[in-house]
Structure formats: structure tokens, C-alpha cells
PDB file of C-alpha atoms in Angstrom:
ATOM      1  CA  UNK A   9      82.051  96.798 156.424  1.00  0.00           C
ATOM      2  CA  UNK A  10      84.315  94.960 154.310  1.00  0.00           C
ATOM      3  CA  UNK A  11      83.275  93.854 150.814  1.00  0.00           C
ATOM      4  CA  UNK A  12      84.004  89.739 150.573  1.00  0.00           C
ATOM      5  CA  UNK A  13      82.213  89.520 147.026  1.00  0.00           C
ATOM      6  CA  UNK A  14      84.105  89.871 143.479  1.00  0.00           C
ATOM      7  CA  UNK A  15      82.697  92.115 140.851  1.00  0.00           C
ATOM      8  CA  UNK A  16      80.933  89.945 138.104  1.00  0.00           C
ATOM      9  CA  UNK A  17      83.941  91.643 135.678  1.00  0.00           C
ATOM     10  CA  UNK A  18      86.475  90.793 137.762  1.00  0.00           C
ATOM     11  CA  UNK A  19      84.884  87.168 137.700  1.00  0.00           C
ATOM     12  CA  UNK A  20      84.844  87.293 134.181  1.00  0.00           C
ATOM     13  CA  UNK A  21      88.070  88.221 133.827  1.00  0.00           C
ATOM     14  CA  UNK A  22      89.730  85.451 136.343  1.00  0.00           C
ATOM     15  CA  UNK A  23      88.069  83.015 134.232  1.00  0.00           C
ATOM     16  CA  UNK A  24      89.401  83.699 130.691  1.00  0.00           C
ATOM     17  CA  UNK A  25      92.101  81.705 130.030  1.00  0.00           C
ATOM     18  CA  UNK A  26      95.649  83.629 129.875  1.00  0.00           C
ATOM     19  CA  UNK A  27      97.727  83.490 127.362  1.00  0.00           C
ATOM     20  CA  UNK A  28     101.350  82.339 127.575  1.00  0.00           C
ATOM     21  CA  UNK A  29     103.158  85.473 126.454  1.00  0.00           C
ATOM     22  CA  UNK A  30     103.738  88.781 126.800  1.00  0.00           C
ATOM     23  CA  UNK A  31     104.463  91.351 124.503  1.00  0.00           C
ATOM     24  CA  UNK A  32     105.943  93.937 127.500  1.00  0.00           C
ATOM     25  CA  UNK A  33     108.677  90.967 128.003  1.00  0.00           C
ATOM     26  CA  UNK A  34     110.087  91.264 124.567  1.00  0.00           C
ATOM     27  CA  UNK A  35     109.957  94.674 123.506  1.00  0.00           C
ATOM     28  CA  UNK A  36     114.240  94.482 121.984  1.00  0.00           C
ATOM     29  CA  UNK A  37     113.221  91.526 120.289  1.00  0.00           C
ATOM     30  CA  UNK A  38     110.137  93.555 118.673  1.00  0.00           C
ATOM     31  CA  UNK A  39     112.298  96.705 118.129  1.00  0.00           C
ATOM     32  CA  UNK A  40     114.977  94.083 116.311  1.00  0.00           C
ATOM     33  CA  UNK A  41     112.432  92.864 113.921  1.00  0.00           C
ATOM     34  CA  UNK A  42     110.494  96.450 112.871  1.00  0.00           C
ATOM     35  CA  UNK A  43     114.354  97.862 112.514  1.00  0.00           C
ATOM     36  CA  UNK A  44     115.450  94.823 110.595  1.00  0.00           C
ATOM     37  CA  UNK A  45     112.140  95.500 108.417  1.00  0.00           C
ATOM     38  CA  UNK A  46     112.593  99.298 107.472  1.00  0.00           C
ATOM     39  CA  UNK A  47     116.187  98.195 107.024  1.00  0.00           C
ATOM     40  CA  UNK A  48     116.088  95.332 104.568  1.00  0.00           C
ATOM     41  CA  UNK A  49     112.706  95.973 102.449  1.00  0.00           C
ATOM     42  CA  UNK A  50     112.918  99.744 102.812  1.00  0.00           C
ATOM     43  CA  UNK A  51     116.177 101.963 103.548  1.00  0.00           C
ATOM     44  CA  UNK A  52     118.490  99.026 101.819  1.00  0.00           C
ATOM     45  CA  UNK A  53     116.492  99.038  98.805  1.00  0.00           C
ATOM     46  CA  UNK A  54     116.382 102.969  98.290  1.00  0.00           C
ATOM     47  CA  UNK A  55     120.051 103.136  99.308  1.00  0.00           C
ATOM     48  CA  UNK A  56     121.308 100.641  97.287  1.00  0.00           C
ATOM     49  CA  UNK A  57     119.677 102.018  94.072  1.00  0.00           C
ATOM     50  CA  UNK A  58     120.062 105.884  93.883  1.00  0.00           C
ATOM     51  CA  UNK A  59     124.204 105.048  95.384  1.00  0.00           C
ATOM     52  CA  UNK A  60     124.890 102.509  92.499  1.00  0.00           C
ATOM     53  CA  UNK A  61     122.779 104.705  90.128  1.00  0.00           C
ATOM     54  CA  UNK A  62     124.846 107.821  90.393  1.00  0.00           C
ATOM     55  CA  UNK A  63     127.616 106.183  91.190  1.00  0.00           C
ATOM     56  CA  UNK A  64     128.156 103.287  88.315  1.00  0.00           C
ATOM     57  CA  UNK A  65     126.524 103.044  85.050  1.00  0.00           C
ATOM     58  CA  UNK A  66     125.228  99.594  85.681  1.00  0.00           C
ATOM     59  CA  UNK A  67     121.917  98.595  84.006  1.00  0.00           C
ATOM     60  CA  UNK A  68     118.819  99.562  85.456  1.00  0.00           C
ATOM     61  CA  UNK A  69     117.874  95.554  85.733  1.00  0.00           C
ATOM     62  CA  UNK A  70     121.488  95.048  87.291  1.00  0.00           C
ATOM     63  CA  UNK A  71     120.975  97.643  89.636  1.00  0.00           C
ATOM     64  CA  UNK A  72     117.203  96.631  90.913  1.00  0.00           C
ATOM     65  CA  UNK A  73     118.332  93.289  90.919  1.00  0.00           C
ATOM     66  CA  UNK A  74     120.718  93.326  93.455  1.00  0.00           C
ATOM     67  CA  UNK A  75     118.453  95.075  96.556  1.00  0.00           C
ATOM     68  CA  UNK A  76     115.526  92.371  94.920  1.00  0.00           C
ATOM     69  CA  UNK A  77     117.997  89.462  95.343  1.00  0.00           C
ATOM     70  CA  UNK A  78     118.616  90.366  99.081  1.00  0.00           C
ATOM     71  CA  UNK A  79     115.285  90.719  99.711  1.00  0.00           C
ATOM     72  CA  UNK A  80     114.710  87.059  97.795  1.00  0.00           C
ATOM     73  CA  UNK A  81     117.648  84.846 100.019  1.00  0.00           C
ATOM     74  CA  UNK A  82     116.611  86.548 103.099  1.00  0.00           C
ATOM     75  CA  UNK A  83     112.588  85.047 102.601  1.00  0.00           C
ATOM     76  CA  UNK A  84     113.695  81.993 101.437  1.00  0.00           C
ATOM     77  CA  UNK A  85     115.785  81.469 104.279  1.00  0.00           C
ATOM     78  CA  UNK A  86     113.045  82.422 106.225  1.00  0.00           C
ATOM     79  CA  UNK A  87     111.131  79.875 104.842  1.00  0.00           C
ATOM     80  CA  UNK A  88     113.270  76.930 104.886  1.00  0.00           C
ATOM     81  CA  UNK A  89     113.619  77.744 108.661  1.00  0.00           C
ATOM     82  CA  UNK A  90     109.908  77.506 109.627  1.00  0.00           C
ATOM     83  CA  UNK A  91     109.604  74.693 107.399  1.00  0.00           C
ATOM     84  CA  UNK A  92     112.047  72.737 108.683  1.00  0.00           C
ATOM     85  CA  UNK A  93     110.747  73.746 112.278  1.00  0.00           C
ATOM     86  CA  UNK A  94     107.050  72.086 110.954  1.00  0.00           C
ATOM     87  CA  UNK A  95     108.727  69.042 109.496  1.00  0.00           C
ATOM     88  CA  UNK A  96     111.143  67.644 112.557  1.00  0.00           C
ATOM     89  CA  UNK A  97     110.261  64.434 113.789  1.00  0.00           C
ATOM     90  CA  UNK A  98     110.827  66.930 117.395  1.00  0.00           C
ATOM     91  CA  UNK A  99     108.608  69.548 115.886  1.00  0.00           C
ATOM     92  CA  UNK A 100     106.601  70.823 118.887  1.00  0.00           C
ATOM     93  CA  UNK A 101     105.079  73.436 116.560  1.00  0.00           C
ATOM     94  CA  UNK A 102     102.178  72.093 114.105  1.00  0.00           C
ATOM     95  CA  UNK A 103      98.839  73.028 114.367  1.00  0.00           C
ATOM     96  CA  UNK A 104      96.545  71.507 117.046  1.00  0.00           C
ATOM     97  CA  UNK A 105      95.559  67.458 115.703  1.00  0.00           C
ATOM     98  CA  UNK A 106      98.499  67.094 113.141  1.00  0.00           C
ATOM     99  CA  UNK A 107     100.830  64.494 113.355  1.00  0.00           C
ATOM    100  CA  UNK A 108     102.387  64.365 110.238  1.00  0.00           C
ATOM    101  CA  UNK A 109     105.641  66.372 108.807  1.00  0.00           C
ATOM    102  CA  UNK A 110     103.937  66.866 105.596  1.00  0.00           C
ATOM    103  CA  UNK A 111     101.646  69.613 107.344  1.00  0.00           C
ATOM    104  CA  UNK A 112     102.328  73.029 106.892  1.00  0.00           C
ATOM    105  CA  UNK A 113     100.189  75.733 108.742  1.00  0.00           C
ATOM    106  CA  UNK A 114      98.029  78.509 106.720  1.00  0.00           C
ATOM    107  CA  UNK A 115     100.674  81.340 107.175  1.00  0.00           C
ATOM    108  CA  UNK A 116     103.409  78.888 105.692  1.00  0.00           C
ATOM    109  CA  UNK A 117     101.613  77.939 102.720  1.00  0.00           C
ATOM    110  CA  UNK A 118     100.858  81.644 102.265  1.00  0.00           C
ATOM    111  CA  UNK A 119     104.236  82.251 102.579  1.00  0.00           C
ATOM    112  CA  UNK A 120     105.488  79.722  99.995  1.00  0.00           C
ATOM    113  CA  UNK A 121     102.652  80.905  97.526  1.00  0.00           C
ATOM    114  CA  UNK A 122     103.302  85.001  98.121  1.00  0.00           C
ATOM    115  CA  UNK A 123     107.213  84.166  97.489  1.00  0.00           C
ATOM    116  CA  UNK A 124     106.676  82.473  94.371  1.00  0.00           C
ATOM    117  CA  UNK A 125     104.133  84.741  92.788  1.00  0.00           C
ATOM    118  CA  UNK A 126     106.517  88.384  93.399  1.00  0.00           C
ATOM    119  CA  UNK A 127     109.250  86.627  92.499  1.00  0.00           C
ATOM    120  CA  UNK A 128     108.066  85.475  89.132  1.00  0.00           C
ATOM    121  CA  UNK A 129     106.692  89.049  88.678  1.00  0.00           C
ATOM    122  CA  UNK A 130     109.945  90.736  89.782  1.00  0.00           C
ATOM    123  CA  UNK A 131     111.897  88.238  87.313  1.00  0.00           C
ATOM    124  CA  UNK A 132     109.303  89.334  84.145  1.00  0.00           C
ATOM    125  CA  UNK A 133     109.814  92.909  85.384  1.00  0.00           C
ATOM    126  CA  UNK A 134     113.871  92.457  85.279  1.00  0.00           C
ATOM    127  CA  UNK A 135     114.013  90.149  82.414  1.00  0.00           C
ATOM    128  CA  UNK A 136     111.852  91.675  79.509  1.00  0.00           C
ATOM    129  CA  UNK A 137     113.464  94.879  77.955  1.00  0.00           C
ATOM    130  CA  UNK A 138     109.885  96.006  76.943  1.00  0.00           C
ATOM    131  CA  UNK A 139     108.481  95.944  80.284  1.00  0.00           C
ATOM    132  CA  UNK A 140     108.778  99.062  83.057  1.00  0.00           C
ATOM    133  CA  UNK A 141     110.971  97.138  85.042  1.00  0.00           C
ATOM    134  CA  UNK A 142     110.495  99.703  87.984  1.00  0.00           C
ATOM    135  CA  UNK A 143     107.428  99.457  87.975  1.00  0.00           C
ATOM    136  CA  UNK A 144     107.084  95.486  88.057  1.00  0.00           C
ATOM    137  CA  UNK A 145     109.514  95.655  90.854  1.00  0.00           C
ATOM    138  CA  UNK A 146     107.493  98.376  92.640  1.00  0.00           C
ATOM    139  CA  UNK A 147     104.454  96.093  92.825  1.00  0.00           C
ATOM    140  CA  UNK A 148     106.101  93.305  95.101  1.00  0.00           C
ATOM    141  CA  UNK A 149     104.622  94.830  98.534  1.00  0.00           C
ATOM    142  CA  UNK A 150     101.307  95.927  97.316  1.00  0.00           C
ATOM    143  CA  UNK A 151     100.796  92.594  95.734  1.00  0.00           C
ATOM    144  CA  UNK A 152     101.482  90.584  98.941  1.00  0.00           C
ATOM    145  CA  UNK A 153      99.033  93.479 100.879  1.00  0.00           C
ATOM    146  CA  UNK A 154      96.584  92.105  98.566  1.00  0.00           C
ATOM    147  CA  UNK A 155      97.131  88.538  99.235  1.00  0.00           C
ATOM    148  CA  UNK A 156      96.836  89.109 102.683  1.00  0.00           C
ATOM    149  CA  UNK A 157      94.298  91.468 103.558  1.00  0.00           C
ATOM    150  CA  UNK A 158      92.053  90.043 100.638  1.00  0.00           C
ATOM    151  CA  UNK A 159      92.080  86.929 102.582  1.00  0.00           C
ATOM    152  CA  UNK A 160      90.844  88.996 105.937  1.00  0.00           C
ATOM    153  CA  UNK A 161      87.838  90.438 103.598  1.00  0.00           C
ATOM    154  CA  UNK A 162      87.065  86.735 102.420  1.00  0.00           C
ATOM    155  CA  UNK A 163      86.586  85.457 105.669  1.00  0.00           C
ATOM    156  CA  UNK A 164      83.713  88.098 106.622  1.00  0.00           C
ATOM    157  CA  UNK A 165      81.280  86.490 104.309  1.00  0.00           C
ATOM    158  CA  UNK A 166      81.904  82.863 104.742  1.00  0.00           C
ATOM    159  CA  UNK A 167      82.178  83.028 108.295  1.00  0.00           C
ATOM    160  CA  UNK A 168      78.746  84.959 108.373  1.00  0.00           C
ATOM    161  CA  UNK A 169      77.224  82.626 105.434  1.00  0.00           C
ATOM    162  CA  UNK A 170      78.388  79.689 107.640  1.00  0.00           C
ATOM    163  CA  UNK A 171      80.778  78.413 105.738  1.00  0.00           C
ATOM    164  CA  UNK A 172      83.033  74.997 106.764  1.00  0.00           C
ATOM    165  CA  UNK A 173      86.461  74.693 106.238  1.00  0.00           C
ATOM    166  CA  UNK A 174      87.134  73.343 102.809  1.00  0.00           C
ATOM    167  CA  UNK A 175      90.456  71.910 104.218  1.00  0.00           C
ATOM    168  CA  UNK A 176      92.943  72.242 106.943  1.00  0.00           C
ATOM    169  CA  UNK A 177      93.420  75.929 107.875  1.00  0.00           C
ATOM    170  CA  UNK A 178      96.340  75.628 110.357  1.00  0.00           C
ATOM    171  CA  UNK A 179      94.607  74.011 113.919  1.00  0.00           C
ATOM    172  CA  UNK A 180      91.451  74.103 112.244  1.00  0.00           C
ATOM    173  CA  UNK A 181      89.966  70.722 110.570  1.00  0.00           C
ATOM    174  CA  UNK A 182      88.819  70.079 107.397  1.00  0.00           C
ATOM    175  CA  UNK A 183      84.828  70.791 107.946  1.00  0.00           C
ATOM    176  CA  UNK A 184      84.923  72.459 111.027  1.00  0.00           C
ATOM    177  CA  UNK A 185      83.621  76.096 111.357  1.00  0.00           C
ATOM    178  CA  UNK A 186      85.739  78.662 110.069  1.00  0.00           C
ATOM    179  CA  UNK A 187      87.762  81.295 112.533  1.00  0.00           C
ATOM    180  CA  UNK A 188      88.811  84.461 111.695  1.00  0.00           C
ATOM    181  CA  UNK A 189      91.682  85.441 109.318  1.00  0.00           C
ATOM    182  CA  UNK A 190      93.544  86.694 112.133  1.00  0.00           C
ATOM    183  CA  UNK A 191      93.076  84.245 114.265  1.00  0.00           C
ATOM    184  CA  UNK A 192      94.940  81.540 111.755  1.00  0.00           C
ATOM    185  CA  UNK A 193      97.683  83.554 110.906  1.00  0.00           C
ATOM    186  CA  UNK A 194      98.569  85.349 114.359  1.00  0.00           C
ATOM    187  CA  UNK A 195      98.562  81.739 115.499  1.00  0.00           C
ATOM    188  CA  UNK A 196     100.809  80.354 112.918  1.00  0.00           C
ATOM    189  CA  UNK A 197     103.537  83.299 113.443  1.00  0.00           C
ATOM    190  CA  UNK A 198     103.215  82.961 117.561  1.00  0.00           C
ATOM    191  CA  UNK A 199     103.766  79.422 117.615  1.00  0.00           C
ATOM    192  CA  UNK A 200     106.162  78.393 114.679  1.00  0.00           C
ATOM    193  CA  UNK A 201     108.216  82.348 113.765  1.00  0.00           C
ATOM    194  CA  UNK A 202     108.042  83.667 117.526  1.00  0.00           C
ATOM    195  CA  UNK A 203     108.773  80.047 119.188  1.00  0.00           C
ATOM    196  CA  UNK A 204     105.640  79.862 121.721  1.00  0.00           C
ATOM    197  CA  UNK A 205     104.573  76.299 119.852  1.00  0.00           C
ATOM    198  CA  UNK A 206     101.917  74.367 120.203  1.00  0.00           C
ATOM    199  CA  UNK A 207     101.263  75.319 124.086  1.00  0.00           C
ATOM    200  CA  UNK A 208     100.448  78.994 122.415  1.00  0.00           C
ATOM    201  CA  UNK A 209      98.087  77.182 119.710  1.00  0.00           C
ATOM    202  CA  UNK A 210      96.409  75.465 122.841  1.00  0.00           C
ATOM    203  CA  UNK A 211      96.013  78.303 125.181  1.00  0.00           C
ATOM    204  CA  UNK A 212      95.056  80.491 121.756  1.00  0.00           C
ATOM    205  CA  UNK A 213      91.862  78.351 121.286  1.00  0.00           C
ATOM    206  CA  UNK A 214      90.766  77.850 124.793  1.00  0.00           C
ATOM    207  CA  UNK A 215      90.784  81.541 125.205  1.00  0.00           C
ATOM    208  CA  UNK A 216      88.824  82.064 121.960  1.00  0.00           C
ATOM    209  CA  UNK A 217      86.538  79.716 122.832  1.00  0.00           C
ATOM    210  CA  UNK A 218      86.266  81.357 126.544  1.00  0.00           C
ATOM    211  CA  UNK A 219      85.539  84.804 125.255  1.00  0.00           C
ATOM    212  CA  UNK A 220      83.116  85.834 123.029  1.00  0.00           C
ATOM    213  CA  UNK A 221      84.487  89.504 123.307  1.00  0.00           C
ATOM    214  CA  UNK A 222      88.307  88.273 122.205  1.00  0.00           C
ATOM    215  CA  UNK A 223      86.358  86.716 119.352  1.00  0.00           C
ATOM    216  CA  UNK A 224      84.371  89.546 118.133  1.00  0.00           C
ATOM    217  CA  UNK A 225      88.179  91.701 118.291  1.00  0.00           C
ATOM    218  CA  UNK A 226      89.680  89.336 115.869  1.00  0.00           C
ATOM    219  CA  UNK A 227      86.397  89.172 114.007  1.00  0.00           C
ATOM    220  CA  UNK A 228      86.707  93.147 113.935  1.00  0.00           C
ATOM    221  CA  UNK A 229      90.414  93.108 112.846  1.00  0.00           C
ATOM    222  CA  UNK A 230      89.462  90.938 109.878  1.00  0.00           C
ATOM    223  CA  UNK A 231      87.275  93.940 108.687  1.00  0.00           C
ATOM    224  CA  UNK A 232      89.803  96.668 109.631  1.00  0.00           C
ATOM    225  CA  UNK A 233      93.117  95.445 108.928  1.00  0.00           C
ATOM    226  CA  UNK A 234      91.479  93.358 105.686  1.00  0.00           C
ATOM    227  CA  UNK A 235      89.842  96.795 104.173  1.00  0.00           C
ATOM    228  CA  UNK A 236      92.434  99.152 105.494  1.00  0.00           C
ATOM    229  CA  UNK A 237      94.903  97.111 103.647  1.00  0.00           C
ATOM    230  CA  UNK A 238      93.248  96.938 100.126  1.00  0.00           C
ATOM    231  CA  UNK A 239      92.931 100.170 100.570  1.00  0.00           C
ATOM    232  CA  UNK A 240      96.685 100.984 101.260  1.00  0.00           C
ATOM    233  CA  UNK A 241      97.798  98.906  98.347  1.00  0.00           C
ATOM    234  CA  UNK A 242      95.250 100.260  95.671  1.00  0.00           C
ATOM    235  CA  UNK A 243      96.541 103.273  96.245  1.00  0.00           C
ATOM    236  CA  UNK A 244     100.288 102.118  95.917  1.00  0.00           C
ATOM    237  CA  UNK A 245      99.224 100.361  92.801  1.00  0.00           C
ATOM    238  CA  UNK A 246      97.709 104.118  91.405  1.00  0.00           C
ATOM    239  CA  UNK A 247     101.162 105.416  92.594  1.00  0.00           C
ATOM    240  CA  UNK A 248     103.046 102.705  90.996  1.00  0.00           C
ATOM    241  CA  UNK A 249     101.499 102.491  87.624  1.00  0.00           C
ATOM    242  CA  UNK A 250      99.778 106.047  87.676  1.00  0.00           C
ATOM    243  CA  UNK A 251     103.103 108.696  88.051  1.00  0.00           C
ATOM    244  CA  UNK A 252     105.108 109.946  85.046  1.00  0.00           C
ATOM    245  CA  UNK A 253     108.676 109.073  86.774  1.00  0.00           C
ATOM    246  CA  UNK A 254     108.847 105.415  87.226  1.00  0.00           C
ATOM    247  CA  UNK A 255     111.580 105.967  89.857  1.00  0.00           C
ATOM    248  CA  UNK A 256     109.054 107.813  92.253  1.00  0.00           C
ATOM    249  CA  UNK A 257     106.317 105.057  91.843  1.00  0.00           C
ATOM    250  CA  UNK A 258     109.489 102.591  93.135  1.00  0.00           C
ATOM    251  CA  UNK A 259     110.198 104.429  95.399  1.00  0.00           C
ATOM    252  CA  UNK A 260     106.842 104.731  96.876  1.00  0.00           C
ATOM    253  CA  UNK A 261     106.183 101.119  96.673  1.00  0.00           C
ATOM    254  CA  UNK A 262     109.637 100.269  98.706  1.00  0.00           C
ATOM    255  CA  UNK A 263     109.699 103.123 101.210  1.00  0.00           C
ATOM    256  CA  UNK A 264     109.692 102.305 104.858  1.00  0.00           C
ATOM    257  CA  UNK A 265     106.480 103.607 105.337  1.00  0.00           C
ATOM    258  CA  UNK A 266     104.242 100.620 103.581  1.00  0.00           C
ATOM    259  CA  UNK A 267     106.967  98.265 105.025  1.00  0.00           C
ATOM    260  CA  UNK A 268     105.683  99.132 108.327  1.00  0.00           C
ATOM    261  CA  UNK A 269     102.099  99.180 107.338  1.00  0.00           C
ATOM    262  CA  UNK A 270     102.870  95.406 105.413  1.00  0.00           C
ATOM    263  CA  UNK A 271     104.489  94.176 108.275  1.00  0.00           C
ATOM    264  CA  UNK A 272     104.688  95.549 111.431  1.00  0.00           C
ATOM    265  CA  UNK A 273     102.261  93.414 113.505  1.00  0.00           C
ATOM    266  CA  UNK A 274     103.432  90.495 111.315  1.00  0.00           C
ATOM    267  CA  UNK A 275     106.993  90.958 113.200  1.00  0.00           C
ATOM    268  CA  UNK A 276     105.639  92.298 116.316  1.00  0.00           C
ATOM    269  CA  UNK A 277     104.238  88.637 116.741  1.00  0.00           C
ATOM    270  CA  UNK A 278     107.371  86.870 115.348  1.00  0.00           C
ATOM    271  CA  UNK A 279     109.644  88.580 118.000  1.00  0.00           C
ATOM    272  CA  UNK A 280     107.550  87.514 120.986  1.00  0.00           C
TER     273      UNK A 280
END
């Protein structure tokens, strides 16, 4: 006897509303950016120091300036781009209900706000004599962890306290209710950094509003990601501040390793 009826999951499942990417179809693209990340914030910035250390006798604040520098044109650049994206007249990219080029998203004003804030503390670290330049410098990827993930851990409370949006977050009106952290920024990167525009942002909400489940997983990653992070970047900070050599706490604070763990699903998203 043949079986004409669907399974209720199955039934489910054909009506959640898909979303208009896939990560399987860009996998180069997502090897690109993680390589281009271990590259420029991590292996450049070791390289570039203990060559031109043993190799010149440059100042230490010459010599920490230069890898710093790179690291400073290449986010700026970054951010003119998706600005300019946001502003067009053609933009196709602004959050859901904006019509104006004066609107940046939530990830672009975090963006402009994390740039300015490391680089006044890398220029304190580089520009006082008195100060453990190192260890200023050290601090620039631990400090945006923070400014991230204590954003994720925000969100918990206000969301479960009921909390309206104070202002525009991104698709998300002034006094509507507030989504989680990770829903914001992972639509912000998708639609303006990765290219999917606002057809992403569109088929992002109506398939958080379809599924409760996909709503309690970003709800859960706020938690995870948010905690796991401050966790990841107290520790650096210990490192940082806490270790005799000053070299090995800037070390620690540019190696590969917390590049990865600072960025990784930032890029992943970006090279869809």
C-alpha cells in the first residue's frame, strides 16, 4: 500500500521559507576570506615584526607601526566600500523600510565606532614613550571581541525584559521588538559585505518569523558566541597585560588563532 500522506516534519519543513544562499556554493570565496584573515591580522603582523626587529634597528613604535598601518588602510577601505554601497542612489542594500542614503545598518555603525576606538588606542600606545606600546597594540582584537560579543550578552536581557528598540537597529524600527544580536549583524554582512542585498534581508525575516526553532538558534548563539567571546578576550587581556615579556603578550593578542576565533564566521558570511 503506498503511503500518499507527508510527514507533519516534512510539512514543516516545505513551509519555512528558504533562504537565498548557500554556503556549499561558495566555499573558495570562504577559504579566500579566512586565508586573507590569518594572513593580514595574524601571520603579516608576526612576520613583519620579529624580520624588521632582528633585522634593522628601527624603533619599536616604527616597527609596530607599520603591520598596525596595514591593518588600518585595509578597514578603512573596507569601510568606505560598504558605505558607499549603503549610500548610492542604486543602493539595493539598506535595511528593510529605509529610503534614505543617510542610513547605515547596525554592523556599519559598529564598524565605524570599533575602527575609531583601536585606532585611537593603538595611536596612544605608539605615540607616548611612557606607555607599553606592545601592549596597547596587543589589545586591538580583544577590545573589538568585547564590543561585539558584549553586545550578544546585552541583548539576552532586554529581549527577555521586553525591551523596544530605542532606534533603528538595521531592518528593525525604532520601537519595534528587539531581535537577536545575531540576527542584526549576520544580516547586515549577508546583504551589504557578501552582496545578497535586500532580497537576503527579506527572505531573512520571513524565515525568522516562520520558525520559531531558527529563532530560538540565533537566540542561543547570542548566549554562546556572546559569553564564549568575553571569555576569549578576558583571557587575552590577562595574557596581554599579565606576562613579564611584552613581546609574548603581542604576540598572543595578534596570532592567527584569536583572528579566527574574532572573525571567522564574520568572513564566512561576507564571502557568500
Amino acid at each position: 500500500m503506498s503511503n500518499c500522506s507527508s510527514s507533519p516534519s516534512a510539512a514543516i519543513k516545505s513551509s519555512i521559507p528558504r533562504l537565498p544562499v548557500n554556503p556549499r556554493e561558495h566555499k573558495v570565496p570562504i577559504a579566500i576570506a579566512v586565508g586573507t584573515t590569518l594572513l593580514g591580522s595574524g601571520v603579516l603582523p608576526l612576520t613583519l615584526y620579529f624580520t624588521l626587529t632582528y633585522l634593522t634597528s628601527w624603533p619599536l613604535s616604527t616597527i609596530l607601526s607599520i603591520p598596525a598601518s596595514i591593518f588600518g588602510v585595509v578597514s578603512l577601505l573596507s569601510l568606505i566600500t560598504r558605505t558607499v554601497l549603503l549610500a548610492k542612489p542604486s543602493s539595493t542594500c539598506r535595511p528593510l523600510g529605509s529610503r534614505t542614503a543617510r542610513t547605515l545598518d547596525y554592523y556599519g555603525w559598529n564598524f565605524l565606532v570599533g575602527f575609531l576606538g583601536i585606532s585611537a588606542v593603538i595611536t596612544i600606545g605608539l605615540s607616548v614613550p611612557s606607555l607599553p606600546s606592545m601592549r596597547f597594540v596587543g589589545m586591538s582584537l580583544p577590545l573589538l571581541m568585547v564590543q561585539i560579543c558584549a553586545q550578544l550578552v546585552l541583548f539576552v536581557p532586554l529581549r527577555r525584559w521586553g525591551v523596544r528598540a530605542p532606534f533603528r537597529l538595521s531592518s528593525v524600527q525604532k520601537g519595534e521588538e528587539l531581535l537577536p544580536a545575531v540576527y542584526v549583524i549576520a544580516e547586515d554582512v549577508v546583504a551589504v559585505d557578501a552582496g545578497q542585498g535586500d532580497v537576503f534581508r527579506a527572505a531573512w525575516k520571513a524565515r525568522y518569523e516562520a520558525s520559531p526553532l531558527f529563532g530560538e538558534l540565533l537566540a542561543r548563539l547570542d548566549v554562546l558566541w556572546g559569553i564564549s567571546g568575553l571569555v576569549v578576550a578576558s583571557a587575552l587581556f590577562g595574557v596581554v597585560w599579565g606576562v613579564g615579556n611584552q613581546e609574548v603578550g603581542w604576540a598572543v593578542g595578534e596570532s592567527p588563532i584569536t583572528n579566527v576565533e574574532e572573525g571567522e564566521g564574520k568572513l564566512t558570511f561576507r564571502a557568500l
